[in-house]
PDB file of C-alpha atoms in Angstrom:
ATOM      1  CA  ARG A 265       5.040 -23.175   7.646  1.00  0.00           C
ATOM      2  CA  VAL A 266       4.679 -19.385   7.694  1.00  0.00           C
ATOM      3  CA  GLU A 267       3.197 -17.739   4.619  1.00  0.00           C
ATOM      4  CA  ARG A 268       5.643 -15.423   2.850  1.00  0.00           C
ATOM      5  CA  ASP A 269       3.684 -12.217   2.452  1.00  0.00           C
ATOM      6  CA  THR A 270       4.223  -8.508   2.938  1.00  0.00           C
ATOM      7  CA  ILE A 271       3.570  -8.737   6.673  1.00  0.00           C
ATOM      8  CA  THR A 272       6.085 -11.502   7.335  1.00  0.00           C
ATOM      9  CA  PHE A 273       8.726  -9.894   5.132  1.00  0.00           C
ATOM     10  CA  SER A 274       8.144  -6.537   6.840  1.00  0.00           C
ATOM     11  CA  ALA A 275       8.608  -8.155  10.238  1.00  0.00           C
ATOM     12  CA  ALA A 276      11.846  -9.772   9.072  1.00  0.00           C
ATOM     13  CA  VAL A 277      13.202  -6.510   7.584  1.00  0.00           C
ATOM     14  CA  SER A 278      12.250  -4.724  10.808  1.00  0.00           C
ATOM     15  CA  ALA A 279      14.175  -7.324  12.810  1.00  0.00           C
ATOM     16  CA  CYS A 280      17.183  -6.717  10.553  1.00  0.00           C
ATOM     17  CA  GLU A 281      16.851  -2.983  11.207  1.00  0.00           C
ATOM     18  CA  LYS A 282      16.865  -3.509  14.960  1.00  0.00           C
ATOM     19  CA  GLY A 283      19.867  -5.818  14.678  1.00  0.00           C
ATOM     20  CA  THR A 284      21.724  -3.446  12.320  1.00  0.00           C
ATOM     21  CA  GLN A 285      21.836  -6.166   9.669  1.00  0.00           C
ATOM     22  CA  TRP A 286      21.447  -4.006   6.557  1.00  0.00           C
ATOM     23  CA  VAL A 287      22.867  -6.648   4.180  1.00  0.00           C
ATOM     24  CA  GLN A 288      20.254  -9.164   5.294  1.00  0.00           C
ATOM     25  CA  ALA A 289      17.528  -6.519   5.005  1.00  0.00           C
ATOM     26  CA  LEU A 290      18.459  -5.908   1.365  1.00  0.00           C
ATOM     27  CA  GLN A 291      18.566  -9.654   0.746  1.00  0.00           C
ATOM     28  CA  LEU A 292      14.984  -9.853   1.997  1.00  0.00           C
ATOM     29  CA  PHE A 293      13.975  -7.201  -0.562  1.00  0.00           C
ATOM     30  CA  ARG A 294      15.462  -9.412  -3.290  1.00  0.00           C
ATOM     31  CA  GLU A 295      13.605 -12.418  -1.903  1.00  0.00           C
ATOM     32  CA  MET A 296      10.386 -10.408  -1.936  1.00  0.00           C
ATOM     33  CA  ALA A 297      10.862  -9.637  -5.615  1.00  0.00           C
ATOM     34  CA  ASP A 298      11.658 -13.281  -6.358  1.00  0.00           C
ATOM     35  CA  SER A 299       8.480 -14.302  -4.484  1.00  0.00           C
ATOM     36  CA  ARG A 300       6.417 -11.628  -6.220  1.00  0.00           C
ATOM     37  CA  VAL A 301       5.555 -10.016  -2.886  1.00  0.00           C
ATOM     38  CA  GLU A 302       5.208  -6.230  -2.969  1.00  0.00           C
ATOM     39  CA  PRO A 303       6.884  -4.245  -0.181  1.00  0.00           C
ATOM     40  CA  ASP A 304       4.756  -1.613   1.524  1.00  0.00           C
ATOM     41  CA  ILE A 305       5.640   1.569   3.383  1.00  0.00           C
ATOM     42  CA  ILE A 306       6.460  -0.384   6.543  1.00  0.00           C
ATOM     43  CA  THR A 307       8.875  -2.636   4.668  1.00  0.00           C
ATOM     44  CA  TYR A 308      10.577   0.277   2.938  1.00  0.00           C
ATOM     45  CA  ASN A 309      10.843   2.364   6.104  1.00  0.00           C
ATOM     46  CA  ALA A 310      12.452  -0.533   7.943  1.00  0.00           C
ATOM     47  CA  GLY A 311      14.834  -1.067   5.017  1.00  0.00           C
ATOM     48  CA  VAL A 312      15.850   2.588   4.838  1.00  0.00           C
ATOM     49  CA  ASN A 313      16.387   2.598   8.612  1.00  0.00           C
ATOM     50  CA  ALA A 314      18.419  -0.623   8.459  1.00  0.00           C
ATOM     51  CA  CYS A 315      20.690   0.890   5.818  1.00  0.00           C
ATOM     52  CA  GLY A 316      20.989   4.084   7.826  1.00  0.00           C
ATOM     53  CA  LYS A 317      21.993   2.214  10.975  1.00  0.00           C
ATOM     54  CA  GLY A 318      24.614   0.432   8.894  1.00  0.00           C
ATOM     55  CA  GLU A 319      25.884   3.791   7.614  1.00  0.00           C
ATOM     56  CA  GLN A 320      24.893   2.877   4.059  1.00  0.00           C
ATOM     57  CA  CYS A 321      23.633   6.196   2.689  1.00  0.00           C
ATOM     58  CA  VAL A 322      23.678   5.106  -0.958  1.00  0.00           C
ATOM     59  CA  GLN A 323      21.671   1.961  -0.249  1.00  0.00           C
ATOM     60  CA  ALA A 324      19.175   3.886   1.884  1.00  0.00           C
ATOM     61  CA  LEU A 325      18.620   6.428  -0.883  1.00  0.00           C
ATOM     62  CA  GLN A 326      18.259   3.651  -3.434  1.00  0.00           C
ATOM     63  CA  LEU A 327      15.361   2.204  -1.415  1.00  0.00           C
ATOM     64  CA  PHE A 328      13.965   5.728  -0.997  1.00  0.00           C
ATOM     65  CA  ARG A 329      13.919   6.180  -4.797  1.00  0.00           C
ATOM     66  CA  GLU A 330      12.549   2.685  -5.311  1.00  0.00           C
ATOM     67  CA  MET A 331       9.533   3.645  -3.213  1.00  0.00           C
ATOM     68  CA  ALA A 332       8.562   6.297  -5.757  1.00  0.00           C
ATOM     69  CA  ASP A 333       9.167   3.896  -8.628  1.00  0.00           C
ATOM     70  CA  SER A 334       6.871   1.384  -6.903  1.00  0.00           C
ATOM     71  CA  ARG A 335       4.292   4.082  -6.190  1.00  0.00           C
ATOM     72  CA  VAL A 336       4.572   3.589  -2.441  1.00  0.00           C
ATOM     73  CA  GLU A 337       3.807   6.899  -0.770  1.00  0.00           C
ATOM     74  CA  ARG A 338       6.526   8.224   1.525  1.00  0.00           C
ATOM     75  CA  ASP A 339       5.713   9.633   4.951  1.00  0.00           C
ATOM     76  CA  ASN A 340       7.528  11.590   7.672  1.00  0.00           C
ATOM     77  CA  ILE A 341       9.168   8.399   8.921  1.00  0.00           C
ATOM     78  CA  THR A 342      10.547   7.748   5.432  1.00  0.00           C
ATOM     79  CA  TYR A 343      11.980  11.236   5.052  1.00  0.00           C
ATOM     80  CA  ASN A 344      13.471  11.227   8.565  1.00  0.00           C
ATOM     81  CA  ALA A 345      15.058   7.823   7.946  1.00  0.00           C
ATOM     82  CA  ALA A 346      16.564   8.979   4.645  1.00  0.00           C
ATOM     83  CA  VAL A 347      17.963  12.172   6.170  1.00  0.00           C
ATOM     84  CA  SER A 348      19.348  10.283   9.177  1.00  0.00           C
ATOM     85  CA  ALA A 349      20.970   7.703   6.896  1.00  0.00           C
ATOM     86  CA  CYS A 350      23.073  10.352   5.231  1.00  0.00           C
TER      87      CYS A 350
END
């Protein structure tokens, strides 16, 4: 059995991004919260990108704002993903 931690969730969200499965990516964020696993910058960037590829600007910006609320520092990838999403 694979341990459910930030790394495994990030990999799963990244796979959703690559497969343009934004709904599943957001579901993984909910599962992280339920499992008390904190997303990191990699998780958030993949989530914002997944929403952007699914043309979900509002959802992408919600994750973007959530990063600040969670005190996860944004980087150039984050800003580019948010701009591209909208």
